[in-house]
Every structure is written in structure tokens, then in C-alpha cells.
Coordinates of C-alpha atoms in Angstrom, one line a residue:
Chain A
M672 CA 14.7 60.5 -22.5
A673 CA 15.7 61.7 -19.0
E674 CA 12.2 62.5 -17.9
L675 CA 10.7 59.2 -18.9
P676 CA 9.7 56.8 -16.1
D677 CA 11.8 53.8 -15.5
E678 CA 9.2 51.3 -16.7
E679 CA 8.9 53.1 -20.1
L680 CA 12.7 53.2 -20.5
C681 CA 12.8 49.5 -19.7
S682 CA 10.3 48.7 -22.4
R683 CA 12.4 50.7 -24.8
V684 CA 15.5 48.8 -23.7
A685 CA 13.5 45.6 -24.5
A686 CA 13.1 47.0 -28.1
R687 CA 16.9 47.4 -28.1
D688 CA 16.9 51.2 -27.7
N689 CA 20.5 52.1 -26.7
H690 CA 19.6 55.6 -25.6
A691 CA 17.0 54.3 -23.2
F692 CA 19.6 51.9 -21.9
E693 CA 22.2 54.7 -21.4
A694 CA 19.5 56.7 -19.6
L695 CA 18.7 53.8 -17.2
V696 CA 22.4 53.2 -16.6
E697 CA 23.0 56.9 -15.7
R698 CA 19.9 56.9 -13.4
Y699 CA 20.8 53.7 -11.5
Q700 CA 24.6 53.4 -11.7
A701 CA 25.3 54.9 -8.3
R702 CA 22.4 53.1 -6.6
A703 CA 23.3 49.7 -8.1
Y704 CA 26.9 50.1 -7.3
R705 CA 26.2 51.1 -3.7
L706 CA 23.8 48.1 -3.3
A707 CA 26.4 45.7 -4.7
Y708 CA 29.0 47.3 -2.4
S709 CA 26.8 46.9 0.6
V710 CA 26.5 43.1 -0.1
L711 CA 30.0 42.3 -1.4
G712 CA 32.1 44.8 0.6
T713 CA 34.8 45.5 -2.0
E714 CA 34.8 48.2 -4.7
A715 CA 36.2 46.0 -7.5
D716 CA 33.5 43.3 -7.0
A717 CA 30.8 45.9 -6.6
R718 CA 31.9 47.5 -9.9
D719 CA 31.9 44.2 -11.7
V720 CA 28.7 42.8 -10.4
S721 CA 26.8 46.1 -10.8
Q722 CA 27.9 46.2 -14.4
D723 CA 26.9 42.6 -14.9
A724 CA 23.5 43.6 -13.5
F725 CA 23.2 46.3 -16.3
I726 CA 24.1 43.7 -18.9
K727 CA 21.5 41.3 -17.5
L728 CA 19.0 44.2 -17.6
F729 CA 19.9 44.8 -21.3
E730 CA 19.4 41.2 -22.1
S731 CA 16.2 40.5 -20.1
A732 CA 14.4 43.8 -20.2
G733 CA 11.6 42.1 -22.1
K734 CA 10.9 39.9 -19.0
F735 CA 10.0 42.8 -16.8
G736 CA 6.3 42.3 -16.5
G737 CA 5.5 45.5 -14.8
R738 CA 3.9 43.7 -11.8
S739 CA 6.3 45.5 -9.5
L740 CA 8.3 48.7 -9.6
F741 CA 11.2 48.6 -12.0
S742 CA 13.6 49.5 -9.2
T743 CA 12.4 46.5 -7.1
W744 CA 12.9 44.2 -10.1
F745 CA 16.3 45.6 -11.0
Y746 CA 17.6 45.5 -7.4
R747 CA 16.5 41.9 -7.2
I748 CA 18.8 41.2 -10.2
V749 CA 21.7 43.0 -8.4
V750 CA 21.2 41.1 -5.2
N751 CA 20.9 37.8 -7.0
L752 CA 24.1 38.5 -8.9
C753 CA 25.8 39.4 -5.6
I754 CA 24.7 36.1 -4.1
D755 CA 25.9 34.2 -7.2
H756 CA 29.2 36.0 -7.1
K757 CA 29.7 35.1 -3.4
R758 CA 28.8 31.5 -4.1
R759 CA 31.2 31.3 -7.1
H760 CA 34.0 32.6 -5.0
R761 CA 33.3 30.6 -1.9
W762 CA 35.5 27.7 -3.2
W763 CA 38.4 30.1 -2.8
S764 CA 37.9 30.1 0.9
K765 CA 38.4 26.4 1.0
I766 CA 41.9 26.4 -0.6
V767 CA 43.3 29.7 0.8
P768 CA 44.2 29.0 4.4
L769 CA 44.2 32.7 5.4
R770 CA 40.4 32.9 4.9
V771 CA 38.0 31.5 7.5
S772 CA 35.2 29.5 5.8
L773 CA 31.7 30.8 6.1
P774 CA 29.4 29.6 8.9
E775 CA 27.1 26.7 8.2
G776 CA 23.5 27.4 7.1
N777 CA 24.4 30.7 5.6
E778 CA 23.1 29.5 2.2
A779 CA 22.4 32.9 0.7
G780 CA 26.0 34.0 1.2
L781 CA 24.9 37.1 3.0
E782 CA 27.1 36.8 6.1
P783 CA 28.1 39.9 8.1
V784 CA 31.4 41.0 6.8
S785 CA 32.4 42.6 10.1
S786 CA 32.4 39.2 11.7
L787 CA 34.8 37.7 9.2
P788 CA 38.6 37.9 9.8
G789 CA 39.3 37.0 6.1
P790 CA 40.9 39.2 3.5
E791 CA 37.6 40.3 2.0
A792 CA 36.5 41.8 5.3
E793 CA 39.9 43.3 5.8
A794 CA 39.7 44.9 2.3
M795 CA 36.3 46.3 3.2
R796 CA 37.6 47.7 6.4
R797 CA 40.5 49.3 4.6
E798 CA 38.3 50.8 2.0
T799 CA 35.8 52.3 4.5
A800 CA 37.4 55.7 4.7
T801 CA 34.3 57.5 5.9
A802 CA 32.5 57.1 9.2
L803 CA 29.3 56.1 7.6
A804 CA 30.9 53.4 5.4
A805 CA 32.8 52.2 8.5
A806 CA 29.5 52.0 10.4
F807 CA 27.9 50.1 7.6
V808 CA 30.5 47.3 7.8
H809 CA 29.1 46.4 11.2
L810 CA 25.7 45.6 9.9
S811 CA 24.7 42.3 8.4
P812 CA 24.4 42.4 4.6
N813 CA 20.6 42.0 4.9
Q814 CA 20.5 45.0 7.2
R815 CA 22.7 46.9 4.9
V816 CA 20.5 46.2 1.9
A817 CA 17.4 47.0 3.8
V818 CA 18.7 50.3 5.2
L819 CA 20.2 51.3 1.9
L820 CA 17.0 50.7 -0.1
Q821 CA 14.9 52.3 2.6
V822 CA 17.1 55.5 2.8
Q823 CA 18.5 55.7 -0.8
D824 CA 15.3 54.8 -2.7
G825 CA 12.6 55.2 -0.1
L826 CA 11.4 51.6 -0.8
S827 CA 8.6 50.4 1.5
S828 CA 9.2 47.3 3.7
R829 CA 7.0 45.3 1.4
E830 CA 9.2 46.2 -1.6
I831 CA 12.4 45.6 0.4
A832 CA 11.0 42.2 1.3
E833 CA 10.5 41.5 -2.5
V834 CA 14.2 42.4 -3.2
L835 CA 15.4 40.2 -0.3
S836 CA 13.0 37.4 -0.9
C837 CA 11.7 37.4 2.7
S838 CA 8.5 38.3 4.5
E839 CA 7.6 41.9 5.1
S840 CA 7.9 41.5 8.9
T841 CA 11.5 40.2 8.4
A842 CA 12.3 43.2 6.2
R843 CA 11.0 45.4 9.0
V844 CA 13.3 43.7 11.5
H845 CA 16.3 44.3 9.2
I846 CA 15.4 48.0 8.7
H847 CA 14.8 48.6 12.4
R848 CA 17.9 46.8 13.7
G849 CA 20.0 48.3 10.9
L850 CA 18.9 51.8 11.7
A851 CA 19.2 51.3 15.5
A852 CA 22.8 49.9 15.1
L853 CA 23.8 52.8 12.8
K854 CA 22.4 55.3 15.3
K855 CA 24.6 53.8 18.1
L856 CA 27.7 53.5 15.8
L857 CA 27.5 57.0 14.4
K858 CA 26.9 58.5 17.8
K859 CA 30.0 56.7 19.2
D860 CA 32.1 58.3 16.4
E861 CA 31.0 61.8 17.2
Chain B
M536 CA -8.0 50.8 19.2
K537 CA -4.9 51.2 21.2
M538 CA -2.0 48.8 20.8
D539 CA -0.9 46.9 23.9
V540 CA 2.6 46.1 22.6
H541 CA 5.2 48.6 21.5
P542 CA 5.0 48.8 17.6
Q543 CA 8.8 49.2 17.3
L544 CA 9.1 47.5 13.9
A545 CA 6.3 49.7 12.5
L546 CA 7.9 53.0 13.6
V547 CA 10.2 53.5 10.5
P548 CA 7.4 52.7 8.0
Y549 CA 5.1 55.0 10.1
V550 CA 7.4 58.0 10.1
R551 CA 8.1 57.4 6.4
G552 CA 4.3 57.3 5.7
Q553 CA 4.5 53.8 4.3
L554 CA 1.9 52.1 6.5
G555 CA -1.7 51.3 5.5
Q556 CA -4.5 53.4 6.9
D557 CA -5.5 51.0 9.6
E558 CA -2.1 50.2 10.9
S559 CA -1.0 53.8 10.7
E560 CA -4.0 54.8 12.8
E561 CA -3.1 52.1 15.4
V562 CA 0.5 53.4 15.6
R563 CA -0.6 57.0 15.9
L564 CA -2.9 56.2 18.8
H565 CA -0.2 54.2 20.5
L566 CA 2.3 57.0 20.1
E567 CA -0.1 59.5 21.7
G568 CA 0.1 57.5 25.0
C569 CA 3.6 56.1 24.9
T570 CA 6.5 58.5 25.5
A571 CA 9.2 55.8 24.9
C572 CA 7.9 55.0 21.4
R573 CA 7.6 58.7 20.5
A574 CA 11.2 59.2 21.4
E575 CA 12.2 56.1 19.5
A576 CA 10.3 57.2 16.4
A577 CA 11.9 60.6 16.6
S578 CA 15.4 59.2 16.9
L579 CA 14.8 56.8 14.0
L580 CA 13.6 59.6 11.8
A581 CA 16.7 61.7 12.8
I582 CA 19.1 58.8 11.9
W583 CA 17.1 58.2 8.6
E584 CA 17.5 61.9 7.7
E585 CA 21.2 61.9 8.6
L586 CA 21.8 58.8 6.5
S587 CA 19.9 60.3 3.6
A588 CA 22.1 63.4 3.7
R589 CA 25.3 61.3 4.0
M590 CA 24.6 58.7 1.4
E591 CA 27.3 60.2 -0.9
E592 CA 29.9 59.3 1.7
L593 CA 29.7 55.7 0.6
P594 CA 32.3 54.7 -2.0
Q595 CA 31.8 56.2 -5.5
Q596 CA 33.1 55.5 -8.9
E597 CA 34.4 57.5 -11.9
W598 CA 31.0 57.2 -13.7
I599 CA 32.2 58.1 -17.2
A600 CA 34.9 55.4 -17.1
Y601 CA 32.3 53.0 -15.4
R602 CA 29.9 53.5 -18.3
S603 CA 32.5 53.1 -21.1
E604 CA 33.8 49.9 -19.4
L605 CA 30.2 48.7 -19.2
R606 CA 29.7 49.5 -22.9
R607 CA 32.9 47.5 -23.8
K608 CA 31.7 44.5 -21.7
L609 CA 28.3 44.6 -23.4
E610 CA 29.7 44.8 -26.9
A611 CA 32.1 41.9 -26.1
R612 CA 29.3 39.8 -24.8
Q613 CA 27.1 40.6 -27.8
F614 CA 29.9 39.7 -30.2
R615 CA 30.4 36.4 -28.4
R616 CA 26.7 35.6 -28.6
R617 CA 26.6 36.5 -32.3
R618 CA 29.6 34.3 -33.0
R619 CA 28.0 31.5 -31.0
R620 CA 24.8 31.9 -33.0
I621 CA 26.6 31.9 -36.3
F622 CA 28.5 28.8 -35.3
A623 CA 25.3 27.1 -34.2
L624 CA 23.6 28.0 -37.5
M625 CA 26.6 26.6 -39.5
S626 CA 26.6 23.4 -37.4
L627 CA 22.9 23.1 -38.1
T628 CA 23.3 23.7 -41.8
A629 CA 26.1 21.1 -42.0
A630 CA 24.0 18.6 -40.1
G631 CA 21.1 19.2 -42.4
A632 CA 23.2 18.8 -45.5
A633 CA 24.6 15.5 -44.1
A634 CA 21.1 14.3 -43.3
A635 CA 19.9 15.2 -46.8
A636 CA 22.9 13.3 -48.3
M637 CA 22.2 10.3 -46.2
L638 CA 18.5 10.4 -47.3
M639 CA 19.5 10.7 -50.9
L640 CA 21.8 7.6 -50.6
V641 CA 19.0 5.6 -49.0
V642 CA 16.4 6.6 -51.6
R643 CA 18.6 6.0 -54.6
S644 CA 20.1 2.8 -53.2
P645 CA 20.3 0.0 -55.9
T646 CA 18.8 -2.6 -53.6
H647 CA 15.3 -1.5 -54.5
A648 CA 15.7 -1.2 -58.3
V649 CA 18.1 -3.9 -59.3
P650 CA 18.1 -7.4 -57.8
A651 CA 21.4 -8.6 -56.2
V652 CA 23.7 -11.0 -57.9
E653 CA 22.8 -13.9 -55.5
E654 CA 19.1 -13.4 -56.2
L655 CA 19.7 -13.6 -59.9
A656 CA 21.5 -16.8 -59.6
L657 CA 18.8 -18.3 -57.5
E658 CA 16.1 -17.3 -59.9
Q659 CA 18.1 -18.8 -62.8
Q660 CA 18.5 -22.1 -60.9
L661 CA 14.7 -22.3 -60.2
G662 CA 14.0 -21.5 -63.8
S663 CA 16.2 -24.3 -65.1
N664 CA 14.5 -26.8 -62.7
D665 CA 11.2 -25.8 -64.2
L666 CA 12.6 -26.3 -67.7
G667 CA 13.5 -29.9 -66.7
L668 CA 10.0 -30.6 -65.7
L669 CA 8.7 -29.1 -69.0
R670 CA 11.0 -31.6 -70.8
N671 CA 8.8 -34.4 -69.4
Y672 CA 5.6 -32.5 -70.2
P673 CA 3.5 -35.5 -71.4
V674 CA 4.1 -37.1 -68.0
V675 CA 3.3 -34.0 -66.1
E676 CA 0.2 -33.6 -68.2
R677 CA -1.0 -37.0 -67.2
L678 CA -0.4 -36.2 -63.5
D679 CA -3.5 -34.1 -63.7
L680 CA -5.5 -37.3 -63.9
L681 CA -4.5 -38.0 -60.2
E682 CA -7.1 -35.5 -59.3
N683 CA -9.8 -37.8 -60.6
Y684 CA -10.2 -40.7 -58.2
D685 CA -12.1 -42.7 -60.7
V686 CA -9.1 -42.6 -63.0
I687 CA -6.7 -43.5 -60.1
E688 CA -8.8 -46.6 -59.4
H689 CA -8.2 -47.7 -63.0
L690 CA -4.6 -46.6 -63.5
N691 CA -3.7 -50.1 -64.8
E692 CA -6.2 -49.8 -67.5
L693 CA -4.6 -46.6 -69.0
S694 CA -3.1 -47.2 -72.5
P695 CA 0.7 -46.9 -72.6
A696 CA 2.1 -43.8 -74.3
S697 CA 2.6 -44.3 -78.0
P698 CA 6.2 -44.7 -79.3
R699 CA 6.0 -41.3 -80.9
E700 CA 5.0 -39.7 -77.6
Q701 CA 7.9 -41.4 -75.8
H702 CA 10.3 -40.1 -78.5
D703 CA 8.9 -36.6 -78.1
S704 CA 9.2 -36.6 -74.4
R705 CA 12.8 -37.8 -74.5
S706 CA 13.8 -35.1 -77.0

């Protein structure tokens, strides 16, 4: 099972093969979790949302048409669930006075965590024990997702554009700016 | 063909070998003559490699616990869906049974087979009126003559009913 390609495992999951599902979970758990973490910024939310993404995968594996890579399709699920999660919890910011509401026009809910003084950003800052994680906080979520998928999975800018639902040139901008910012931030720490 | 502008956004895909043949060739030619872009490409590749090596520094989970929690969540969700499906099926069955009962009631309704009491009374009344007419049958019989204009013209000349006929019509 472990040597089968993602697409084959996904078609077996569609036929309700639990072993194939377990294999896909083991293969993608760390990557899905890191991706969710890069968007949401808290470990608990990243854990919940990445698990929800696997449940969604189990339920809708039959919808994977094979027109793109499995990883691109699955990461799109993760990113969409992250956006939904942020939207669902946005109302909280309106009734909790400690939290500053999100800027206008940020419809996708992918605002830079580092620019927010709210508890979510604070929690993320507290959790970032390592220099790399601390540097990641300073990127916009789009940059974080783009850099993460580029470095972690080696996705091309076209595939990253698919995950982020943007143009390829925009994806290239996110990758370039994200890497350039990390270069500065990590150099400063040394 | 040499690029006039610095292809900064194409540098990462270039060093990762992710550009198409034409664009890759353009960037390669540009880099041959541009020291700044060569240095930029080298530093981007270096940071890419460093990040790749340090990916594990990002927060991790206890994966065995993560998977068992996921399994529990999935089972709970499947249980809820199954229960919802059974409930929907039961509701559908109950609705179907109710609809069938209604249909039976409509089909077997007495209004189609047996006339209502009011209708019976009306029919009886009309019948008795007709019987009244029949009692004067000799008169009714003669009314047919009205259809013949020749007879109408000579109504006065008709012979009166015999006493026996009058007695019969009265009885």
C-alpha cells in the first residue's frame, strides 16, 4: 500500500478502502497540518482543520477527477477549510473587545497574522519556538502557503496558483516575496 | 533572445527547473549577462535549500494520537450520517404509509357508490310528482294531439271523454 501513488490510493479510498485511507493519512498528515498551521497560526486549529480535511477527503474521494495532482486537489481542500474556519470564527472578533477586527476587503480571511495584535496572533507568536516558525509569522498567509508548498512539496508556481485560486504570476510573486523575506529574517537571527 | 527586464519572479522556478523550455532559455541567457540576477538566483536557491532542511522545525504533532483522534471523529461522523439516513428513511416510510391510507380512504369513499340521503329524498319527490301525472294519464295522452296543428284548430270539435274514462282518470 505504501508504494502506491497518491491517485491510486485516492481511488481506493473512493471505494471505501480503509487501508488506503490510513496510508494517505500517514503520507500527508504532517504536510496537511503544516499547511493548516501556516494559514491559521495556532496548533489546535491546525490540528482540527487538517483532520477535517482528511474526513472531507474520505467522503469526497470519488470527486477527484485526476485532472490535477492529488496533492494539489487535497491542499485546495485544506486551504478552503482554513478559510471557512477563519470566516466562521470571524464573528468572535466582533464581540470580543480585545481582538481587533480584520481589515476591509480581506475576503478570503488570509490576513497576515504578524500584523494583528489580537489573541490569535499572540498565541501564534507564543507557539513559535523556533527561528524558522518565528520568521514564518512575519509572512502573509498567501506567502506562507506558497513558500511551504514550494519547499515542502516542490509544487510548481502553476500548481500553487491552483491551490490558492490565483494566477500563476501572482503565485510567483508570493513565492519570491516570501523567500526574500525569510532570507532577511533568518539572516537577522543568526 | 535576451531579456531586457530582470526576471526576478522567474528565478525560483528557474533554479527549481520548473520553467518551460522557452522561458528557461530566456532566463538562462539573461543570467549569463546579469551579475545581480545571478547573485539573486544563488541566494534564493540557498534559502530554499535551508528551508527544505529546516522544515521539521515547524510545529509537529504526536501522529499516533492524531490518527486515532481522526479515526474517532470519522466514526462519529459516519454514525451521525447513518442515523440521519435511517431517520430520513423512516420518515419517508411513514409519509408513504400516510399517503397510501389517504388514497385508500378517497378510493373507498361511499360518495361514489351509495347516493347521499338528500339525493335519495329528491329522487323520491320527483318520482311522486311523476306518479301524480300518471294518475291523469288520459289527459296527458290527449296532450299529444297538441303536436298536430290540424287538431288544435278543431279542439272544440273533440268529443268529450266518456263517463267511464272520467271515472278511470279520477280513480
